[in-house]
PDB file of C-alpha atoms in Angstrom:
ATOM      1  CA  UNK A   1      38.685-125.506 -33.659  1.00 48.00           C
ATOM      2  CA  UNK A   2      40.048-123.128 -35.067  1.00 50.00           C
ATOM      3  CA  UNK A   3      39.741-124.069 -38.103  1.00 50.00           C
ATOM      4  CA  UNK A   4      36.099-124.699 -38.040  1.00 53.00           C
ATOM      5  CA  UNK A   5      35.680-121.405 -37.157  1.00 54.00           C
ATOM      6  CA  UNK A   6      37.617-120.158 -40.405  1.00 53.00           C
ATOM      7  CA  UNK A   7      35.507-122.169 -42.334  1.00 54.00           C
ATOM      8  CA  UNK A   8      32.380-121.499 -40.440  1.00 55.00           C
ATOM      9  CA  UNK A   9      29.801-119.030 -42.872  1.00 56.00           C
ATOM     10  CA  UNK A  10      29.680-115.395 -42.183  1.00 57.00           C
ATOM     11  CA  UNK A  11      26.273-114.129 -40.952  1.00 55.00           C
ATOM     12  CA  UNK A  12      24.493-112.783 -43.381  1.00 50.00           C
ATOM     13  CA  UNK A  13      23.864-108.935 -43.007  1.00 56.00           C
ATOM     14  CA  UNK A  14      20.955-107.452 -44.937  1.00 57.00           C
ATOM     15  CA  UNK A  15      21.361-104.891 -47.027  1.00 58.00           C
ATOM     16  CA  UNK A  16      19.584-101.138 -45.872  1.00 56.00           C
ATOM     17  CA  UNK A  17      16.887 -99.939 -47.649  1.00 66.00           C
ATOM     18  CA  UNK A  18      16.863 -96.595 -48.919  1.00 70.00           C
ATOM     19  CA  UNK A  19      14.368 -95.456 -46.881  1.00 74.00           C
ATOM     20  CA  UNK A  20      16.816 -96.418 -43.697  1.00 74.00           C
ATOM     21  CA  UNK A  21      19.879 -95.062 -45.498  1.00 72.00           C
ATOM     22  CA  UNK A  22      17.290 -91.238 -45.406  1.00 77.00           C
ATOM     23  CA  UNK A  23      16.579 -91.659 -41.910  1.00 79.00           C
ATOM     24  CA  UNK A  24      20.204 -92.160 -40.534  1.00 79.00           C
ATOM     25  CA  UNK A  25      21.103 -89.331 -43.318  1.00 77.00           C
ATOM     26  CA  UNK A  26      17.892 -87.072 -41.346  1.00 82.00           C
ATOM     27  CA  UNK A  27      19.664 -88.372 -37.866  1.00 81.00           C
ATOM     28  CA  UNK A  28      23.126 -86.957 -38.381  1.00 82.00           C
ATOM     29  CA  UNK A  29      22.184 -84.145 -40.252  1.00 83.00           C
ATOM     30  CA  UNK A  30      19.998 -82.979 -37.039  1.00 82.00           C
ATOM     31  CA  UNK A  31      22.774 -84.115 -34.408  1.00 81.00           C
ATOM     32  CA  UNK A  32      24.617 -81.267 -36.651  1.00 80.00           C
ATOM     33  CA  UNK A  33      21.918 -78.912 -36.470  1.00 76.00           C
ATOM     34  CA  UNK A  34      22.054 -79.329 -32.247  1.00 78.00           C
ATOM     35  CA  UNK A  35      25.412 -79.060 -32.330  1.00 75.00           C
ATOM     36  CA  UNK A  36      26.230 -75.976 -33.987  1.00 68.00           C
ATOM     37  CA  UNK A  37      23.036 -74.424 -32.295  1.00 67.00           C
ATOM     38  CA  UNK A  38      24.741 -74.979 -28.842  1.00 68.00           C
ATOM     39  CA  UNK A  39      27.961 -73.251 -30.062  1.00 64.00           C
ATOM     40  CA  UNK A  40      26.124 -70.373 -30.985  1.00 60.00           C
ATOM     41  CA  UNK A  41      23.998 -70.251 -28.221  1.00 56.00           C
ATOM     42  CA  UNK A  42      26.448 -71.046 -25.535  1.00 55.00           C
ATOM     43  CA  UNK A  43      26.957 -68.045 -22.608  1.00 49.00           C
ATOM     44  CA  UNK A  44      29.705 -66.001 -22.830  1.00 51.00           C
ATOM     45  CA  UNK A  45      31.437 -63.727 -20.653  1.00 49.00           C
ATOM     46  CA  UNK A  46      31.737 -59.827 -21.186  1.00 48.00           C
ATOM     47  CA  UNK A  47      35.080 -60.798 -20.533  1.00 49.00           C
ATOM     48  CA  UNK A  48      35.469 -62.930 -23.040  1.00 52.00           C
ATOM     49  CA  UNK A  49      33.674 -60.633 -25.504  1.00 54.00           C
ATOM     50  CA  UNK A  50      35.883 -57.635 -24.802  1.00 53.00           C
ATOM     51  CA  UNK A  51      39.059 -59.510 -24.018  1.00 57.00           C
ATOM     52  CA  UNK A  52      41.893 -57.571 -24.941  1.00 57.00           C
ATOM     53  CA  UNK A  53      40.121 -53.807 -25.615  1.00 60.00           C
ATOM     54  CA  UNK A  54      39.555 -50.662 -23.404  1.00 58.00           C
ATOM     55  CA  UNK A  55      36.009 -52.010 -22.524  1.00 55.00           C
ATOM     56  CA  UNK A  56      37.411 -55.231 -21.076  1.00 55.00           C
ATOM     57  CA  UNK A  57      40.318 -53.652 -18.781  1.00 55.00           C
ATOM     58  CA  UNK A  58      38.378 -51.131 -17.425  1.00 59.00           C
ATOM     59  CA  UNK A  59      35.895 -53.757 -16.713  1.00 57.00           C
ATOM     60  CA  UNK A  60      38.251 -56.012 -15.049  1.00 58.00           C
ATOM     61  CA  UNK A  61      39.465 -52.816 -13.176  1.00 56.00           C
ATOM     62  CA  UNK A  62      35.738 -52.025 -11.552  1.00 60.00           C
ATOM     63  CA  UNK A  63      35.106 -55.496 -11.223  1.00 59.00           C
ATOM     64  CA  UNK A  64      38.923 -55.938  -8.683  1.00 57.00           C
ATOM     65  CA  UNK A  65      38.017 -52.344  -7.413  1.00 59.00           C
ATOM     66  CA  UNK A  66      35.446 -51.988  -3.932  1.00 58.00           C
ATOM     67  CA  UNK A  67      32.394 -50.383  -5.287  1.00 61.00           C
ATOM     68  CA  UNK A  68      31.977 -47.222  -2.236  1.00 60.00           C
ATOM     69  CA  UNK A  69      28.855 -46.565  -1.097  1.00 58.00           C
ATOM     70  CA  UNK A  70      26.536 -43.537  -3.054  1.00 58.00           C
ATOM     71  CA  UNK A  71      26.503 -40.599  -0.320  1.00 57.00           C
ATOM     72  CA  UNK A  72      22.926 -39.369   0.295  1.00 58.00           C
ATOM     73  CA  UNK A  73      22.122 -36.037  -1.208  1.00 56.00           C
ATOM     74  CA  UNK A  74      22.759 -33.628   1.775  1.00 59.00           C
ATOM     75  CA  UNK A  75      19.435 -31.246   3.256  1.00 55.00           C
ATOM     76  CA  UNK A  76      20.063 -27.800   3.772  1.00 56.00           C
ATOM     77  CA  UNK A  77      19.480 -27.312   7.774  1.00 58.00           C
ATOM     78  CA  UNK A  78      17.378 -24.296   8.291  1.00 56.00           C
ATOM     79  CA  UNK A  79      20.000 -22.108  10.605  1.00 60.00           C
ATOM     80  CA  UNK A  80      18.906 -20.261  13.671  1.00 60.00           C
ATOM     81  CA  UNK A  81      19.397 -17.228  11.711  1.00 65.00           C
ATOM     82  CA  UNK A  82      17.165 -17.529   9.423  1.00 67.00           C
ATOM     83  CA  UNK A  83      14.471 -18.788  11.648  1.00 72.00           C
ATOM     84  CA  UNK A  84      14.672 -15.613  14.216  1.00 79.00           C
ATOM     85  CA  UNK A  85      14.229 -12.731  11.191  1.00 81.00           C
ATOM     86  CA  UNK A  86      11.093 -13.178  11.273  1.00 84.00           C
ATOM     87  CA  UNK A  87      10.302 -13.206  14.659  1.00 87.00           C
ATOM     88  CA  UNK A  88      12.697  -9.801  14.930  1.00 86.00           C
ATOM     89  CA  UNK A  89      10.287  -8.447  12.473  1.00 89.00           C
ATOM     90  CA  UNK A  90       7.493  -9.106  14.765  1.00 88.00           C
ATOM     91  CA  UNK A  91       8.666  -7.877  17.517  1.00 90.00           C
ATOM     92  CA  UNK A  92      10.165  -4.670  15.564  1.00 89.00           C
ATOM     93  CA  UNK A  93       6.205  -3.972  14.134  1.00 87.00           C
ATOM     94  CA  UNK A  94       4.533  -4.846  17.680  1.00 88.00           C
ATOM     95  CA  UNK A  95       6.859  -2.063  19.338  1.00 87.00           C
ATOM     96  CA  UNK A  96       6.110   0.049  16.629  1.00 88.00           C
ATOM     97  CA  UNK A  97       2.735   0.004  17.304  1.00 85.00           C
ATOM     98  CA  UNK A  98       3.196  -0.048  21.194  1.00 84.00           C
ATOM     99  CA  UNK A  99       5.035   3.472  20.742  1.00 83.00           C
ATOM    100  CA  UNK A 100       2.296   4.972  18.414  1.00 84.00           C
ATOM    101  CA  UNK A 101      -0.425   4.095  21.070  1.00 82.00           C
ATOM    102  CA  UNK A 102       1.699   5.264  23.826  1.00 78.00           C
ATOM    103  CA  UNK A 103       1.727   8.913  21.856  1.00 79.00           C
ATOM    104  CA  UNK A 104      -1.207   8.940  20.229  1.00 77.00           C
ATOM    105  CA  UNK A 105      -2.122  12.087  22.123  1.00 75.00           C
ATOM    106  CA  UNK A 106       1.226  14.107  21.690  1.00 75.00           C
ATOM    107  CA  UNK A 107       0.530  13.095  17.759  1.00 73.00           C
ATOM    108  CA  UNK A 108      -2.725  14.526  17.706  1.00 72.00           C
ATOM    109  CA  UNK A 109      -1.906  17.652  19.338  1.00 72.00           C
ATOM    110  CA  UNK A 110       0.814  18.109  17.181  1.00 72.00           C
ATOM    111  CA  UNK A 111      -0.703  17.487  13.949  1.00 72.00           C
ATOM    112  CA  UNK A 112      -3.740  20.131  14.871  1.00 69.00           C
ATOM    113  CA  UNK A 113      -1.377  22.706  16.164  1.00 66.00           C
ATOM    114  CA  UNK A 114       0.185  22.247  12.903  1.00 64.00           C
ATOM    115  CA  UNK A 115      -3.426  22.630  11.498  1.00 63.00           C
ATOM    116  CA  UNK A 116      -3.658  25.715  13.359  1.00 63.00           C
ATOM    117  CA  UNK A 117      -0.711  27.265  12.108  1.00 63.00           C
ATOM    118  CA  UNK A 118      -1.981  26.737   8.340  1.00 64.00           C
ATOM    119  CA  UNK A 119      -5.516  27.918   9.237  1.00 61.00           C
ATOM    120  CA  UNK A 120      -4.080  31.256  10.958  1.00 60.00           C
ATOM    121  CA  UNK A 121      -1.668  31.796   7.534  1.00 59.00           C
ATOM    122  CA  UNK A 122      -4.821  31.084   5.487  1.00 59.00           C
ATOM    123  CA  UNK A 123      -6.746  33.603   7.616  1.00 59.00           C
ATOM    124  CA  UNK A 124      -4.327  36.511   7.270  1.00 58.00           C
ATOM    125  CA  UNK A 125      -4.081  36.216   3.519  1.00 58.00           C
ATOM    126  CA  UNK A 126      -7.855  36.455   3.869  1.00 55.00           C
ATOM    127  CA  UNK A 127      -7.654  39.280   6.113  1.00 55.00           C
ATOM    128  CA  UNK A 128      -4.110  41.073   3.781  1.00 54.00           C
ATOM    129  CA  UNK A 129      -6.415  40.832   0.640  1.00 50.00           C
ATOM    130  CA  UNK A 130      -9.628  42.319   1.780  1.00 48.00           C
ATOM    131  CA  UNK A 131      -7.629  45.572   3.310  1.00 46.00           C
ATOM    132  CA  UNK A 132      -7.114  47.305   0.286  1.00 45.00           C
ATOM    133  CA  UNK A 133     -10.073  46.834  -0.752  1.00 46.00           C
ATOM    134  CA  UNK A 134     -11.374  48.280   2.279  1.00 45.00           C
ATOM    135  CA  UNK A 135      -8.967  51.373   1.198  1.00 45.00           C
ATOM    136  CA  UNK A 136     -10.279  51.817  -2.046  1.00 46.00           C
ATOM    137  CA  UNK A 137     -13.768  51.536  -1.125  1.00 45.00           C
ATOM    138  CA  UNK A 138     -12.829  54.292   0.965  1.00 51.00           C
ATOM    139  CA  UNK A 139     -11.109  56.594  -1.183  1.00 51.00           C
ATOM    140  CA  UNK A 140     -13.832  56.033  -4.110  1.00 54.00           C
ATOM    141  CA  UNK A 141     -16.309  57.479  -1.198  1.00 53.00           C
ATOM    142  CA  UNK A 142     -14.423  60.289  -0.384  1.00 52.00           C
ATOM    143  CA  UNK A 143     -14.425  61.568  -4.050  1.00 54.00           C
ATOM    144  CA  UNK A 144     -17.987  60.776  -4.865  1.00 55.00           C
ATOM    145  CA  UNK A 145     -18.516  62.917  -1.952  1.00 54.00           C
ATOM    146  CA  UNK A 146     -16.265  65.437  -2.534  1.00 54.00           C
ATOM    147  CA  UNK A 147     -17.592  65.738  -6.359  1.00 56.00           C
ATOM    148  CA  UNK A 148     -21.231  65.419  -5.674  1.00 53.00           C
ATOM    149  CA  UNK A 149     -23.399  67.899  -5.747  1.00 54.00           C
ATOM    150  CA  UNK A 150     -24.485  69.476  -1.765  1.00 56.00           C
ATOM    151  CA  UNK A 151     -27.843  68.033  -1.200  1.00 59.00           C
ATOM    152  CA  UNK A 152     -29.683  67.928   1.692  1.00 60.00           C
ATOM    153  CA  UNK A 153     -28.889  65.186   3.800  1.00 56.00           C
ATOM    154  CA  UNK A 154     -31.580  61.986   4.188  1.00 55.00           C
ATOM    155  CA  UNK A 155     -31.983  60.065   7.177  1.00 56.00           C
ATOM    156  CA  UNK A 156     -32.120  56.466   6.752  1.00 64.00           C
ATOM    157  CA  UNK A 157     -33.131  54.220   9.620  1.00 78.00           C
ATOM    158  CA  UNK A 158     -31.986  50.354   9.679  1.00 82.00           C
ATOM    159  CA  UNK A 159     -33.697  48.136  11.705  1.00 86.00           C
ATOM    160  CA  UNK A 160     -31.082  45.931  13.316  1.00 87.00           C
ATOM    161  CA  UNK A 161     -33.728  43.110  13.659  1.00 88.00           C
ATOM    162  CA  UNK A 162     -32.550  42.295   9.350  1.00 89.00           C
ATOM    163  CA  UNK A 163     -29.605  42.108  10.341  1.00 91.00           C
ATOM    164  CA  UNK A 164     -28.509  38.516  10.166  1.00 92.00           C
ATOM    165  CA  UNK A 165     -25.278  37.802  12.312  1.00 93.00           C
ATOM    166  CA  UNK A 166     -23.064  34.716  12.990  1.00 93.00           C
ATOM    167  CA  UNK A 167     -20.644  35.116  16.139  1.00 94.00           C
ATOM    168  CA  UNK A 168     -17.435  33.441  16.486  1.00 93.00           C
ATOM    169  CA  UNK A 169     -15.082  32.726  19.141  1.00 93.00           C
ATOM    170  CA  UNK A 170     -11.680  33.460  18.160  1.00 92.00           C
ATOM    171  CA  UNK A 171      -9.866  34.167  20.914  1.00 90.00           C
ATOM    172  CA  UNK A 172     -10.351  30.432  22.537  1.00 90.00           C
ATOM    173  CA  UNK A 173     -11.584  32.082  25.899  1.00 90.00           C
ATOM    174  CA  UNK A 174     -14.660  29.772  27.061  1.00 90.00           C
ATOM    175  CA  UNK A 175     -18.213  31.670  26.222  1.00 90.00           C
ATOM    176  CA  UNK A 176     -16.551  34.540  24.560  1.00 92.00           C
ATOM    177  CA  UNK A 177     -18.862  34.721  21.735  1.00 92.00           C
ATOM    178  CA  UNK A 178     -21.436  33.392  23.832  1.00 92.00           C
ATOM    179  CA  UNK A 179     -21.503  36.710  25.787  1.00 92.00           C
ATOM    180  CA  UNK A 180     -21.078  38.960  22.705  1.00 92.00           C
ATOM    181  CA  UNK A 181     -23.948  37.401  20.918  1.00 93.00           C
ATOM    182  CA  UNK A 182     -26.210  38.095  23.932  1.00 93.00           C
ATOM    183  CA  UNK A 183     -25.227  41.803  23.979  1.00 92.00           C
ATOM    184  CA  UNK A 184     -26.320  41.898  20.337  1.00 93.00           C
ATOM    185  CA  UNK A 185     -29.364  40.359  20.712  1.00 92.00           C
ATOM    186  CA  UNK A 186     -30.272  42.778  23.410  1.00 92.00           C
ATOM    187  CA  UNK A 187     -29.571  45.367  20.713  1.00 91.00           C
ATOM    188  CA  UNK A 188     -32.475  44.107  18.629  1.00 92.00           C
ATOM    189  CA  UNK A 189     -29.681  42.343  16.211  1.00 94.00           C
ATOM    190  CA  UNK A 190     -30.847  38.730  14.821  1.00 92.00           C
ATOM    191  CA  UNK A 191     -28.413  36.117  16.042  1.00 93.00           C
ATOM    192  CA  UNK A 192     -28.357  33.263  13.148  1.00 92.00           C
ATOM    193  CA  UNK A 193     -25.184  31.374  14.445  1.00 92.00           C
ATOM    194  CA  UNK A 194     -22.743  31.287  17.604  1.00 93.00           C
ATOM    195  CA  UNK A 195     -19.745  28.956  17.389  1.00 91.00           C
ATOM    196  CA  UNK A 196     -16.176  28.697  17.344  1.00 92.00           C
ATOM    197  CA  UNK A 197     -13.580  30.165  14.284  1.00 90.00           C
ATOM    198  CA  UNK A 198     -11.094  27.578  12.884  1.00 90.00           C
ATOM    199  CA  UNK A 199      -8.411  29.051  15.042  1.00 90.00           C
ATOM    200  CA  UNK A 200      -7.694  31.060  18.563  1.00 91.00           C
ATOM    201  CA  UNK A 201      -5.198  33.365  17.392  1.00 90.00           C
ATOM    202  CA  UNK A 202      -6.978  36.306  16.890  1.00 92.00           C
ATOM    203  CA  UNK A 203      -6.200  39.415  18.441  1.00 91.00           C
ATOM    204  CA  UNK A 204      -8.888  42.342  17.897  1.00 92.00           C
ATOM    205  CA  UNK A 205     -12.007  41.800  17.303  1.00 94.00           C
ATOM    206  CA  UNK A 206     -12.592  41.514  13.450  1.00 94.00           C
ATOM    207  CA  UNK A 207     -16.571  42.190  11.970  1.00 93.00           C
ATOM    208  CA  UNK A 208     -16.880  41.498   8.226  1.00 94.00           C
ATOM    209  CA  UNK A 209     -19.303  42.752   5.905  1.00 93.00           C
ATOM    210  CA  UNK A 210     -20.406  42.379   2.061  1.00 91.00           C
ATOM    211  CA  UNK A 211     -20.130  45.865  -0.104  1.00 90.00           C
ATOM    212  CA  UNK A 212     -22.260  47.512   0.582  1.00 90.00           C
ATOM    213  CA  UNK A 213     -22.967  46.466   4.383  1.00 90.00           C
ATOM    214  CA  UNK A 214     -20.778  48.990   6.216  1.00 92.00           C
ATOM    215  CA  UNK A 215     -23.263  50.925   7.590  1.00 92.00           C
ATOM    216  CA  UNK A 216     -24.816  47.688   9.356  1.00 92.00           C
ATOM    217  CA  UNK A 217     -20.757  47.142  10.627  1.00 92.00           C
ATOM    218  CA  UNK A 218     -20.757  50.368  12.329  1.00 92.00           C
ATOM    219  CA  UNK A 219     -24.322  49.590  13.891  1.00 92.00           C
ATOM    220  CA  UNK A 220     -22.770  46.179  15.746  1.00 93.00           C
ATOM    221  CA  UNK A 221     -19.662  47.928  16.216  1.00 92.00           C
ATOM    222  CA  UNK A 222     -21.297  51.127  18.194  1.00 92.00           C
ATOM    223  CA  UNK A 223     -22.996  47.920  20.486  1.00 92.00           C
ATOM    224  CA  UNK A 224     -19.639  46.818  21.228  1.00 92.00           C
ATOM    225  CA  UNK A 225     -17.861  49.394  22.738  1.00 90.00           C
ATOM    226  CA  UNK A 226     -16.046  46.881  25.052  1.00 90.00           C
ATOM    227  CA  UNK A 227     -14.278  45.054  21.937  1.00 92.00           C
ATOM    228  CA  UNK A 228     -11.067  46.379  20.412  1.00 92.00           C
ATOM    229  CA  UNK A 229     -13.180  46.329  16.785  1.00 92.00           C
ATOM    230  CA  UNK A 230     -11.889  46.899  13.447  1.00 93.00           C
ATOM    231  CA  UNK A 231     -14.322  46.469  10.008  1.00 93.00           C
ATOM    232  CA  UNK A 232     -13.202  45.022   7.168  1.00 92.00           C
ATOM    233  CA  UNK A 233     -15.129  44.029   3.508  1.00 92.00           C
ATOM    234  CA  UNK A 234     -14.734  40.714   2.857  1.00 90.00           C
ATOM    235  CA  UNK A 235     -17.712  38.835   0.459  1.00 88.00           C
ATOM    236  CA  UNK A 236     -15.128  35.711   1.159  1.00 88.00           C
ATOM    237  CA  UNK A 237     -15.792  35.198   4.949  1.00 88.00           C
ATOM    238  CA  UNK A 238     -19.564  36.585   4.725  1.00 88.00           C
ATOM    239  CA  UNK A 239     -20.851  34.231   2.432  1.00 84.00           C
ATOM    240  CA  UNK A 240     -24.405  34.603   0.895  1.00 83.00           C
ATOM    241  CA  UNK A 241     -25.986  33.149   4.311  1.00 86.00           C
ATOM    242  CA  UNK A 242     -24.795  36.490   6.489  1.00 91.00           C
ATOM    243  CA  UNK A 243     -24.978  39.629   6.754  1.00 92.00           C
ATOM    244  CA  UNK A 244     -22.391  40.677   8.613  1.00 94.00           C
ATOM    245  CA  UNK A 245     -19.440  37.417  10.672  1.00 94.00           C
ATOM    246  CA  UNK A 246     -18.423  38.854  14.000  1.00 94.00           C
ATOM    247  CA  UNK A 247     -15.251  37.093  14.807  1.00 94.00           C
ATOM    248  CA  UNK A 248     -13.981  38.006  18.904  1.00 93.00           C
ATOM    249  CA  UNK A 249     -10.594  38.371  19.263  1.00 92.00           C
ATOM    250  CA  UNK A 250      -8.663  38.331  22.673  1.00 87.00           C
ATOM    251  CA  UNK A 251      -8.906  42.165  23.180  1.00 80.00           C
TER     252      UNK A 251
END
């Protein structure tokens, strides 16, 4: 048998065409093309990437390391301190106004004594200016009588009804001027205003005239006889709606 098979004929293999011999050429070539596209491809590591360098330890070091927990940013707490200023405020302005309320009265009083006290300095520089005035007027009527010629003297006659009067009460005693004014009216004087002066302080009784008007002073003076009076020129305290102010004092 075994020599029948040595002498048996080969099969007979046909040859490839060259269109086969391309394809299996076209196979291989794209089993290459897979192949090296894999190996390219293929995942890798960081740790395999950075193997050996400072990257890759200090990787390796977080990575054995416990990662701890990020702390939450902190909130300021509002302290008690800073809640009860305001409230002290509060209670500093509501005692405040507690205490004004409580001496609103002695306030008052205070502020228009104070009022008072400026008024009455006000007043006497009124009263200091017009006295030399008063002097000179004086003096200038002694020499124009002195150097005027004797003449026969002329009576004149004033009729106290033109005489325009306002009455004030400066001593602060109730009805003062009240009762003055009503003796002056019963003189035939005309009565234009009664009220009170800006202050209480005075002592005499003061009546003012404009130049000119002290003839018509010494008429309301001679009807107050009772009344410690002294006349003074003043065209401040007069005005332009007077005649002559009548100010009472205390005396």
């Amino acid at each position: 048998m075994g020599i029948s098979d040595d002498i048996k004929p080969k099969k007979y293999r046909r040859p490839f065409s060259q269109t086969e011999k391309l394809l299996i050429v076209e196979q291989q070539i794209e089993k290459e093309k897979e192949k090296v596209a894999n190996d390219l491809f293929e995942d890798q590591k960081e740790s395999d990437f950075f193997d050996g360098t400072p990257i890759g330890k200090r990787s390796e070091k977080q990575r054995k390391e416990p990662r701890k927990p990020e702390k939450e940013a902190e909130v300021p707490k509002k302290t008690k301190r800073s809640r009860s200023v305001p409230i002290l405020i509060f209670i500093v302005f509501v005692l405040t106004g507690f205490l004004i309320w409580q001496n609103f009265s002695k306030l008052k009083n205070y502020l228009d004594f104070k009022f008072k006290i400026e008024n009455d300095q006000k007043l006497s520089e009124i009263i200091e200016s017009t006295t030399p005035n008063e002097t000179s007027y004086t003096s200038e009527q002694s020499q124009n009588t002195q150097t005027a010629t004797p003449a026969q003297p002329v009576e004149i006659t004033i009729d106290n009804s033109n005489i325009n009067i306002s009455v004030l009460n400066g001593s602060g005693v109730k009805n003062s001027a009240k009762i003055a004014a009503d003796k002056l009216t019963t003189a035939g004087f005309t009565i234009k205003y009664t009220g009170n002066a800006r202050v209480f302080t005075y002592q005499k009784t003061y009546i003012y005239h404009k130049t000119g008007g002290e003839e018509k002073a010494n008429l309301v003076k001679e009807n107050l006889i009772d009344y410690d009076c002294e006349v003074v020129l003043s065209e401040v305290i007069v005005g332009a709606t007077y005649d002559i102010v009548v100010v009472i004092g205390k005396t």
